Amino acid sequence: MKDKVVLITGGTSGIGRACALAFGQAGARIVVTGRDEARLQETARALADLGIVHHTVRADVGVEADSERAVAETIQAFGQLDVLLNNAGISMRARFQDVDLDVIRRLMQTNFFGTVYTTKFALPHLLASKGSVVGISSVAGYRGLPGRTGYSASKFAMHGFLEALRTELLPQGVHVLLACPGFTASNIRQVALAADGSAQGESPRDEQKMMTSEEVAQHILNAVRHRRRDLVLTSQGKLTVFLNKWLPSLTDKLVLNHFRKEEKGVL
């Protein structure tokens, strides 16, 4: 990663922030985007404290012009782009029968179109560097999760997009990685959208039992270094993907039972 330039969307908290620190400590120059200026400055201070060369961009990946500007500022600041981490994302927790359709639209705009927009503008530079496109996805991109219909839909869409892109780019030497953490101790659940689109503000799960954002970031860093195709993390995540492939009807029942426990707050 020495002197590589890494652009991380949604890099002000959770996995994105942990990746900014991990890639920066590995020698990369870091560009972080986020919608919250205060959090951007907090992340900038953390990077500066470690002596990491960095640049911050206040941007919303769901806005095409913001994504274009984030890439333009990256090139203006450092003259190249080697790794794009499409990390920005939002989640939801609500049964589909109860959810406002605007919640689904918001998830698709950020999680899917945010990836499409930023990748589109970054691609000429990644072709030049034969760099990496990373999608920070989820096990929900392999297996639809009840209570997270919009989130699952957005991650399935991300998977289809990046798989097709990977195939297109095979002759041109650009690496495409789909990184799928399992349940991770990050803030994405605290800011997950409720049925009416408001932030739920708390997690129904025991965060202490989960892989930390810092651990996830190290796995992603190693996967980029080795130009891996796929990364599925946590034993529960790997088991879910395996069972859904080979025993889908059983997996339906297991996932539904898990969701019911989550609704009751017993996880």
Coordinates of N, CA, C and O in Angstrom, one line a residue, residues 138-140 142-143 180-183 232-244:
S138 N -22.5 -7.2 2.2 CA -23.1 -7.9 3.4 C -23.5 -9.3 3.1 O -23.7 -9.6 1.9
V139 N -23.6 -10.1 4.1 CA -24.2 -11.4 3.8 C -25.6 -11.3 3.3 O -26.1 -12.1 2.6
A140 N -26.2 -10.1 3.6 CA -27.6 -9.8 3.0 C -27.5 -9.7 1.5 O -28.6 -9.6 0.9
Y142 N -26.1 -12.1 -0.2 CA -26.2 -13.5 -0.7 C -27.5 -14.1 -0.3 O -28.0 -15.0 -0.9
R143 N -28.1 -13.6 0.9 CA -29.3 -14.2 1.4 C -30.2 -13.1 1.9 O -29.8 -12.3 2.7
C180 N -17.9 -9.0 2.3 CA -19.2 -9.2 3.0 C -19.0 -9.5 4.5 O -18.9 -10.7 4.8
P181 N -18.9 -8.5 5.3 CA -18.8 -8.8 6.7 C -20.1 -9.4 7.2 O -21.2 -9.2 6.6
G182 N -20.1 -10.2 8.3 CA -21.3 -10.6 8.9 C -21.7 -9.5 9.9 O -21.4 -8.3 9.6
F183 N -22.4 -9.8 10.9 CA -22.8 -8.8 11.9 C -21.5 -8.2 12.5 O -20.7 -9.0 13.0
V232 N -16.0 -13.3 2.7 CA -17.1 -13.4 3.6 C -16.6 -13.6 5.0 O -15.8 -14.5 5.2
L233 N -17.0 -12.8 5.9 CA -16.4 -12.8 7.2 C -17.4 -13.3 8.3 O -18.6 -13.2 8.1
T234 N -16.9 -13.8 9.4 CA -17.5 -14.4 10.6 C -18.0 -15.8 10.2 O -18.4 -16.1 9.1
S235 N -17.9 -16.7 11.2 CA -18.4 -18.1 11.0 C -19.9 -18.1 10.7 O -20.3 -18.9 9.9
Q236 N -20.7 -17.2 11.4 CA -22.1 -17.2 11.1 C -22.4 -16.8 9.7 O -23.2 -17.3 9.0
G237 N -21.6 -15.8 9.2 CA -21.8 -15.3 7.8 C -21.5 -16.4 6.8 O -22.2 -16.7 5.9
K238 N -20.3 -17.1 7.0 CA -19.9 -18.2 6.1 C -20.9 -19.3 6.1 O -21.3 -19.9 5.1
L239 N -21.4 -19.7 7.3 CA -22.4 -20.7 7.4 C -23.7 -20.4 6.7 O -24.3 -21.2 6.0
T240 N -24.1 -19.1 6.9 CA -25.4 -18.7 6.2 C -25.3 -18.8 4.7 O -26.2 -19.3 4.0
V241 N -24.1 -18.3 4.1 CA -23.9 -18.4 2.7 C -23.9 -19.9 2.2 O -24.5 -20.2 1.2
F242 N -23.2 -20.7 3.0 CA -23.1 -22.1 2.6 C -24.5 -22.8 2.7 O -24.9 -23.5 1.7
L243 N -25.2 -22.6 3.8 CA -26.5 -23.3 3.9 C -27.5 -22.7 2.9 O -28.3 -23.5 2.3
N244 N -27.5 -21.4 2.6 CA -28.4 -20.9 1.6 C -28.2 -21.4 0.2 O -29.1 -21.6 -0.6

